Short mmCIF file of N, CA and C in Angstrom, two decimals:
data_model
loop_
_atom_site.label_atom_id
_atom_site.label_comp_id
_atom_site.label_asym_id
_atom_site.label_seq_id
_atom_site.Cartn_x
_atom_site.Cartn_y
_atom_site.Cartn_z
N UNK O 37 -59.98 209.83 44.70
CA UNK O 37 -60.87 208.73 45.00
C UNK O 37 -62.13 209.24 45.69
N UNK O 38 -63.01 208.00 44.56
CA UNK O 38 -64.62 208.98 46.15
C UNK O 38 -64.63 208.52 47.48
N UNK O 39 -65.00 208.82 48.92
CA UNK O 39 -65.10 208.40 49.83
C UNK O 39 -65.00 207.22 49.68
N UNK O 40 -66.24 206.70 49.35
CA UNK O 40 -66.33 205.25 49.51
C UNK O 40 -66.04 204.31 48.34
N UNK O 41 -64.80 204.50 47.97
CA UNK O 41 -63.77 203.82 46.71
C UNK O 41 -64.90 204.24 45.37
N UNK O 42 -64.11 203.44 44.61
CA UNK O 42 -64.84 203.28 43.29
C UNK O 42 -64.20 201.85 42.61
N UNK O 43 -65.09 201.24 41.56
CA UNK O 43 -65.14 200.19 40.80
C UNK O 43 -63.98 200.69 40.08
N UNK O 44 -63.63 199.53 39.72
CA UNK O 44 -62.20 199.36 38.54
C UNK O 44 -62.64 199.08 37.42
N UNK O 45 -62.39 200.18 35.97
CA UNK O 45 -63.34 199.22 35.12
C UNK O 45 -62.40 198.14 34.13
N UNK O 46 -62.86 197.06 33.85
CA UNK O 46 -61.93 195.95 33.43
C UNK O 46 -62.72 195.24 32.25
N UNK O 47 -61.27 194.96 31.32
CA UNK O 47 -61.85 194.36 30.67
C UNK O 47 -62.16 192.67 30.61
N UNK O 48 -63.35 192.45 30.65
CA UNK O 48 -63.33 190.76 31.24
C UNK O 48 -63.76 190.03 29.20
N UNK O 49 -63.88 189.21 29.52
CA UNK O 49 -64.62 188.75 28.14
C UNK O 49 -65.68 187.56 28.66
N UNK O 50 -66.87 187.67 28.25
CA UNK O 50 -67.91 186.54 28.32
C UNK O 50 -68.58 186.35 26.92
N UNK O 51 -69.37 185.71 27.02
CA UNK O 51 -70.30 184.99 25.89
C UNK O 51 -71.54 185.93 25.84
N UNK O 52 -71.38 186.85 25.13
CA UNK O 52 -72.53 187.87 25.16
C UNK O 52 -73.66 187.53 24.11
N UNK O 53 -73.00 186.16 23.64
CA UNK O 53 -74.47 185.53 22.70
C UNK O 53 -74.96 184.60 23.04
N UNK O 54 -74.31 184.22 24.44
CA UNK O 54 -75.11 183.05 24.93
C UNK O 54 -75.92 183.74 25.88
N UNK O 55 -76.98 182.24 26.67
CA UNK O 55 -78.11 182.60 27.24
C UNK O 55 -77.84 182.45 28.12
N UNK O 56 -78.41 183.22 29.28
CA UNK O 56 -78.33 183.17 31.20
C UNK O 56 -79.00 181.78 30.92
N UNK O 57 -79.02 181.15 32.22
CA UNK O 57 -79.90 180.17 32.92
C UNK O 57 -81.19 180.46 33.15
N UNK O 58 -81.79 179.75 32.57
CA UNK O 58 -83.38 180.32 33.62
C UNK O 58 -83.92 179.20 34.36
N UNK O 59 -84.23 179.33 35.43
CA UNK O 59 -84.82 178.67 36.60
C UNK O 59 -86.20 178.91 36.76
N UNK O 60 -87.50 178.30 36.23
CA UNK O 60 -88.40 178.54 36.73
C UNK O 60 -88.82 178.71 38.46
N UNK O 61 -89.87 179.52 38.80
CA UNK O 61 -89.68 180.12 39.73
C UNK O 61 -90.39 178.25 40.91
N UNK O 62 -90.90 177.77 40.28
CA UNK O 62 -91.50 176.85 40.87
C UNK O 62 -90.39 175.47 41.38
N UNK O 63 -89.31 175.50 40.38
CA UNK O 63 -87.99 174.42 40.54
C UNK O 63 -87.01 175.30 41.45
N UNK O 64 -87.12 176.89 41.65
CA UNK O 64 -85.64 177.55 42.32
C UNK O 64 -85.82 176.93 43.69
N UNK O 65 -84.33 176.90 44.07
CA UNK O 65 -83.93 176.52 45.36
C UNK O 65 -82.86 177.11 45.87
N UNK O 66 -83.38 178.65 46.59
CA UNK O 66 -82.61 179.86 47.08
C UNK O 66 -81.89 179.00 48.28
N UNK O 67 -80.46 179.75 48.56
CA UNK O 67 -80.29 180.00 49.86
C UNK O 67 -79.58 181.00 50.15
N UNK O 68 -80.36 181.63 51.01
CA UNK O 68 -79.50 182.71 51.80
C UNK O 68 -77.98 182.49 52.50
N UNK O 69 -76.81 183.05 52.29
CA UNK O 69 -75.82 182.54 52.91
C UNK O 69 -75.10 184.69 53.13
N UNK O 70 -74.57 184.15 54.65
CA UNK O 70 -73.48 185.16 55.02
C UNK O 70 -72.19 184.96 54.40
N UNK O 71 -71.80 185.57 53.96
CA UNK O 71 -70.68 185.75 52.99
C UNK O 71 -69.40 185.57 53.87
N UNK O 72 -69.45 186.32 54.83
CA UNK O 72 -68.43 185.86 55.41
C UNK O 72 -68.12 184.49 56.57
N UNK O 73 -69.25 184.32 56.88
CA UNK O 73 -69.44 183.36 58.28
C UNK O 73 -69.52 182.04 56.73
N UNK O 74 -70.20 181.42 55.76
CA UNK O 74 -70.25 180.81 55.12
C UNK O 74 -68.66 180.47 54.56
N UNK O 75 -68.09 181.37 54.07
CA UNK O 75 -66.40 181.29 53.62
C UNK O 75 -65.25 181.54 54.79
N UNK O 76 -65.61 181.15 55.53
CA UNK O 76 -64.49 180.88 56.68
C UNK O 76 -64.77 179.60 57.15
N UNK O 77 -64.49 178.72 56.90
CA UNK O 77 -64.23 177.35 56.89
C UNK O 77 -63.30 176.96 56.60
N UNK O 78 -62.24 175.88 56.93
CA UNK O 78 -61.28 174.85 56.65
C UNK O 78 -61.14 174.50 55.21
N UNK O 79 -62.42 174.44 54.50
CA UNK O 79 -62.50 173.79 53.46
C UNK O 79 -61.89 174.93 51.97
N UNK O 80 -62.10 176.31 52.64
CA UNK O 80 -61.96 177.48 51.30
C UNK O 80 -60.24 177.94 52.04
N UNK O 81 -59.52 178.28 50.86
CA UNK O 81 -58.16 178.44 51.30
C UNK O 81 -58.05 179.96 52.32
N UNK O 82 -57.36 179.94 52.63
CA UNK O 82 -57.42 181.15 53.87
C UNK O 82 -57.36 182.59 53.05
N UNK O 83 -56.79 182.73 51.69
CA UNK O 83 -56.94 184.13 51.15
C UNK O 83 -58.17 184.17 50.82
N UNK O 84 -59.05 182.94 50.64
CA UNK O 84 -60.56 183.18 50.39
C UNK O 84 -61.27 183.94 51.26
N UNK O 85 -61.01 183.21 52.64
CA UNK O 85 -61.71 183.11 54.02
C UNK O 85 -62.58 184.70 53.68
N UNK O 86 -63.78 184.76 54.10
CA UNK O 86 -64.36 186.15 54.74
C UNK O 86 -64.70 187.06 52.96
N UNK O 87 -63.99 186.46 52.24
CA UNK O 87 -64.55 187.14 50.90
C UNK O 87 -65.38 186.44 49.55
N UNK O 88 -65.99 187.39 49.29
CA UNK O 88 -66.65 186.87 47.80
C UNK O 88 -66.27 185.78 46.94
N UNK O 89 -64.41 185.62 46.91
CA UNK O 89 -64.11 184.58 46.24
C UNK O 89 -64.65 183.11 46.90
N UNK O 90 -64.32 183.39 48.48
CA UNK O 90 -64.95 182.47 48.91
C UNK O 90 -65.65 181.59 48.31
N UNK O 91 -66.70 181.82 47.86
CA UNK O 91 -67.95 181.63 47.63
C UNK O 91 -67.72 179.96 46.58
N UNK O 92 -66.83 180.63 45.56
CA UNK O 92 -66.69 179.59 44.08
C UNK O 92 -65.60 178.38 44.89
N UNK O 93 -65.32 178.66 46.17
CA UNK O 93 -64.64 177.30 46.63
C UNK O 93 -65.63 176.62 46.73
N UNK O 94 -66.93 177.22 47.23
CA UNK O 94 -68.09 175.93 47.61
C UNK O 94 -68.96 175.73 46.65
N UNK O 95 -69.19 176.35 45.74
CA UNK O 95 -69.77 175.98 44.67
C UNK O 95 -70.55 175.10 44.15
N UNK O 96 -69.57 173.44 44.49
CA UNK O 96 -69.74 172.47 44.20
C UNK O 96 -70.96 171.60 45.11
N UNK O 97 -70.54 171.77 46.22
CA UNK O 97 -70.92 171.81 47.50
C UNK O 97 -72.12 172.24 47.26
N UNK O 98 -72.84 173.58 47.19
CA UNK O 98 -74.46 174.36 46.82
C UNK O 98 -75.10 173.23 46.18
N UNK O 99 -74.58 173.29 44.65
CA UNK O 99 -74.76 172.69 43.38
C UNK O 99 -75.03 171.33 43.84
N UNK O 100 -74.34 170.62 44.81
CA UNK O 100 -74.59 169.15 44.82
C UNK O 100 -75.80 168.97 45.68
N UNK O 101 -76.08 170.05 46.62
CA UNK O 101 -77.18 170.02 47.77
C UNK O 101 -78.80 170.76 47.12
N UNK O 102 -78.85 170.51 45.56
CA UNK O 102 -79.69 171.38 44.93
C UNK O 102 -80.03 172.35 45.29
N UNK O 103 -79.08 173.57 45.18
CA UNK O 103 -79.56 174.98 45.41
C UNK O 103 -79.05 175.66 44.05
N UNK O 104 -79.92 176.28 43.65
CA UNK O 104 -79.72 176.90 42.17
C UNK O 104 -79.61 178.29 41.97
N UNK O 105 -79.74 178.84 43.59
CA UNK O 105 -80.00 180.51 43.52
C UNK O 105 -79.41 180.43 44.64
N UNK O 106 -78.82 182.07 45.03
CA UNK O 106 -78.29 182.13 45.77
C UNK O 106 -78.08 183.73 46.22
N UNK O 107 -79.12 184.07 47.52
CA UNK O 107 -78.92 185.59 48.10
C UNK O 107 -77.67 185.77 49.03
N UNK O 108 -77.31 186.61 49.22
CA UNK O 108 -75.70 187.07 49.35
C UNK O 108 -76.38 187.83 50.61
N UNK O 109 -75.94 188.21 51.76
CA UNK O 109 -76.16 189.17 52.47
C UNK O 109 -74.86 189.03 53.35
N UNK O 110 -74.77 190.20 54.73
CA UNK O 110 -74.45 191.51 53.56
C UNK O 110 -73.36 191.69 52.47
N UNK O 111 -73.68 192.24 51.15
CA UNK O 111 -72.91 192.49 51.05
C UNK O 111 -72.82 194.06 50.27
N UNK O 112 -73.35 194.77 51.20
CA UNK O 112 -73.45 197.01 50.69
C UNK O 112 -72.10 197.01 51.47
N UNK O 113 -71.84 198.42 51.50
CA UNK O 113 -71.15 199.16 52.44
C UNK O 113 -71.83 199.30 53.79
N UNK O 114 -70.87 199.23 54.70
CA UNK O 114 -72.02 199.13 56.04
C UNK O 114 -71.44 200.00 57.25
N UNK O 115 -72.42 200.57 58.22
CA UNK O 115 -72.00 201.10 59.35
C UNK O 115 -71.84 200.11 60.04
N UNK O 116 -70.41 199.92 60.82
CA UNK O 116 -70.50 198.56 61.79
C UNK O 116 -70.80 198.91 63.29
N UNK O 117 -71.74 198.49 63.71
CA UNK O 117 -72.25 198.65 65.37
C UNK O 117 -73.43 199.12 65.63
N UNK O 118 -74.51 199.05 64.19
CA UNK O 118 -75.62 200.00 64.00
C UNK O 118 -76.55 198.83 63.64
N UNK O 119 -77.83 199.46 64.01
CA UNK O 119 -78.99 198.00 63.17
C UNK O 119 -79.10 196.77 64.06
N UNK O 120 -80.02 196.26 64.07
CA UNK O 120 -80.26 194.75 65.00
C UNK O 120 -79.30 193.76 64.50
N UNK O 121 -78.64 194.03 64.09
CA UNK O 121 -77.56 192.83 63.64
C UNK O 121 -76.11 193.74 63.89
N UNK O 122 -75.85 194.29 64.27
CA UNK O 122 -74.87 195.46 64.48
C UNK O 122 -74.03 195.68 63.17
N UNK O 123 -75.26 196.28 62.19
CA UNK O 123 -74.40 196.32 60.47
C UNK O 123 -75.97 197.16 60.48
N UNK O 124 -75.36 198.36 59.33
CA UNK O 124 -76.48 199.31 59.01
C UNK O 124 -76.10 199.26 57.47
N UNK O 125 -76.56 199.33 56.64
CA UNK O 125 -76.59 199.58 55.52
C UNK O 125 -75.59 201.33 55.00
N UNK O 126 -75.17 201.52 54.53
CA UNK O 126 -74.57 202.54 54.53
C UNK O 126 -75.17 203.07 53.03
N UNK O 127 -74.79 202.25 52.05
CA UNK O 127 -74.85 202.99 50.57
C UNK O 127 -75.59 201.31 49.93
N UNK O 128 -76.58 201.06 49.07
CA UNK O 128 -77.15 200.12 48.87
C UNK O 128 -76.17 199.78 47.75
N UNK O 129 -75.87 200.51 46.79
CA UNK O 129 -74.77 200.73 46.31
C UNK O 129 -73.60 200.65 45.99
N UNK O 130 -73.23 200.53 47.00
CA UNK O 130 -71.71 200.15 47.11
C UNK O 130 -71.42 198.58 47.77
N UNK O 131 -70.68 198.36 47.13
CA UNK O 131 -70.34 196.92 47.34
C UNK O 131 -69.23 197.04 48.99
N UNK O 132 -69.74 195.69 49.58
CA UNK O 132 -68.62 196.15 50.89
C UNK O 132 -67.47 195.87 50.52
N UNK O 133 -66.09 197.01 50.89
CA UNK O 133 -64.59 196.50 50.23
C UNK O 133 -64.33 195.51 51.41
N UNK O 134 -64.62 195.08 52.06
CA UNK O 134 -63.89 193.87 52.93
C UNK O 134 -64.21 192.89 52.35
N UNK O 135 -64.82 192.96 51.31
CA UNK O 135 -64.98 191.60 50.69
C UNK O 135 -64.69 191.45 49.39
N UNK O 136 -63.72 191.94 49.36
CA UNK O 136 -63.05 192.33 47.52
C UNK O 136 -61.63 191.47 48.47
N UNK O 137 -61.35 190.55 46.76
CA UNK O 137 -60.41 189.65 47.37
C UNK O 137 -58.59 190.68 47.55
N UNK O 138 -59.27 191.41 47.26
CA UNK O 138 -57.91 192.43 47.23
C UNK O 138 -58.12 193.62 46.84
N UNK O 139 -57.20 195.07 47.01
CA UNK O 139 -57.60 196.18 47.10
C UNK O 139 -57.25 197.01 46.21
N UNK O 140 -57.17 196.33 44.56
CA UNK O 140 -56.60 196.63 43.39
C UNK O 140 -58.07 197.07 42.70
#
Protein backbone atom coordinates (compact mmCIF):
# COMPACT_ATOMS: atom_id res chain seq x y z
CA UNK A 1 0.00 0.00 0.00
CA UNK A 2 1.17 3.69 -0.67
CA UNK A 3 1.51 5.74 2.46
CA UNK A 4 -1.36 7.51 2.00
CA UNK A 5 -3.80 4.51 0.82
CA UNK A 6 -4.87 4.20 -2.63
CA UNK A 7 -8.33 4.26 -4.61
CA UNK A 8 -10.15 0.99 -5.22
CA UNK A 9 -10.83 0.64 -8.74
CA UNK A 10 -14.58 -0.43 -9.24
CA UNK A 11 -16.72 -1.20 -11.47
CA UNK A 12 -19.79 1.26 -11.19
CA UNK A 13 -22.15 1.67 -14.28
CA UNK A 14 -23.64 5.20 -15.31
CA UNK A 15 -25.22 6.72 -18.35
CA UNK A 16 -22.21 7.64 -20.33
CA UNK A 17 -24.63 8.95 -23.10
CA UNK A 18 -26.40 11.05 -21.10
CA UNK A 19 -25.78 14.73 -20.33
CA UNK A 20 -24.34 16.37 -16.97
CA UNK A 21 -26.55 19.22 -15.78
CA UNK A 22 -25.62 22.52 -16.71
CA UNK A 23 -26.29 25.41 -14.51
CA UNK A 24 -25.74 28.64 -15.97
CA UNK A 25 -23.33 30.57 -14.05
CA UNK A 26 -25.89 33.47 -13.46
CA UNK A 27 -28.92 30.88 -11.91
CA UNK A 28 -25.97 28.72 -9.66
CA UNK A 29 -26.60 28.72 -6.08
CA UNK A 30 -23.26 27.39 -4.36
CA UNK A 31 -22.94 26.43 -0.87
CA UNK A 32 -20.07 25.82 0.87
CA UNK A 33 -20.66 23.09 3.51
CA UNK A 34 -18.11 21.20 6.11
CA UNK A 35 -18.50 17.77 5.48
CA UNK A 36 -18.28 16.74 8.61
CA UNK A 37 -19.86 19.43 11.01
CA UNK A 38 -22.85 19.53 8.14
CA UNK A 39 -23.42 15.42 8.46
CA UNK A 40 -23.49 15.08 12.08
CA UNK A 41 -26.88 15.86 12.79
CA UNK A 42 -29.86 13.81 14.18
CA UNK A 43 -31.35 13.87 10.93
CA UNK A 44 -28.39 11.57 8.81
CA UNK A 45 -28.16 7.99 10.39
CA UNK A 46 -25.13 7.67 12.67
CA UNK A 47 -22.95 5.39 10.12
CA UNK A 48 -23.38 8.51 7.95
CA UNK A 49 -22.44 11.00 10.68
CA UNK A 50 -18.88 12.82 9.79
CA UNK A 51 -18.74 11.18 6.17
CA UNK A 52 -19.29 11.85 2.52
CA UNK A 53 -22.29 9.59 2.53
CA UNK A 54 -23.58 11.95 4.78
CA UNK A 55 -24.12 14.29 2.41
CA UNK A 56 -27.08 12.28 0.06
CA UNK A 57 -29.09 12.09 3.50
CA UNK A 58 -29.56 15.87 3.00
CA UNK A 59 -29.85 16.15 -0.36
CA UNK A 60 -33.32 16.84 -0.34
CA UNK A 61 -33.02 19.38 2.14
CA UNK A 62 -30.08 21.54 -0.33
CA UNK A 63 -32.37 20.85 -3.32
CA UNK A 64 -35.49 22.20 -1.55
CA UNK A 65 -33.54 25.44 -0.18
CA UNK A 66 -32.39 26.15 -3.97
CA UNK A 67 -28.86 25.30 -3.92
CA UNK A 68 -27.70 23.64 -7.10
CA UNK A 69 -23.89 23.50 -6.45
CA UNK A 70 -22.16 22.48 -3.88
CA UNK A 71 -18.22 23.08 -2.49
CA UNK A 72 -17.11 20.37 -0.14
CA UNK A 73 -14.34 21.49 2.19
CA UNK A 74 -12.16 19.82 3.64
CA UNK A 75 -12.06 17.20 1.97
CA UNK A 76 -7.70 16.36 0.88
CA UNK A 77 -5.68 14.50 3.20
CA UNK A 78 -4.77 16.72 6.02
CA UNK A 79 -2.15 17.53 8.73
CA UNK A 80 -4.33 17.84 11.87
CA UNK A 81 -3.15 20.81 14.26
CA UNK A 82 -1.53 22.86 11.40
CA UNK A 83 -3.02 26.00 9.40
CA UNK A 84 -5.51 28.70 10.85
CA UNK A 85 -8.14 26.28 11.06
CA UNK A 86 -5.92 23.56 12.69
CA UNK A 87 -6.06 21.32 9.23
CA UNK A 88 -3.13 21.78 6.66
CA UNK A 89 -3.61 20.40 3.48
CA UNK A 90 -1.36 17.47 3.14
CA UNK A 91 -1.74 16.00 -0.56
CA UNK A 92 -4.44 18.08 -2.75
CA UNK A 93 -4.86 14.79 -4.04
CA UNK A 94 -5.79 12.58 -1.90
CA UNK A 95 -9.09 12.31 -0.72
CA UNK A 96 -9.36 12.43 3.30
CA UNK A 97 -9.91 8.53 4.46
CA UNK A 98 -11.97 9.69 7.47
CA UNK A 99 -14.43 10.33 5.27
CA UNK A 100 -14.77 7.17 3.21
CA UNK A 101 -17.86 5.48 4.57
CA UNK A 102 -15.68 2.51 5.23
CA UNK A 103 -12.17 1.22 4.80
CA UNK A 104 -12.73 -1.27 1.89
Amino acid sequence: KAWLGRLQAQDVVHDAEGTAPVVALEQMVAREIDVVQFTSVPSVPSEHQGKLLGIIDRLSELKSSGVNALVLAPICAQLPGMGPFGRAALNYFSPNPSLASDNS
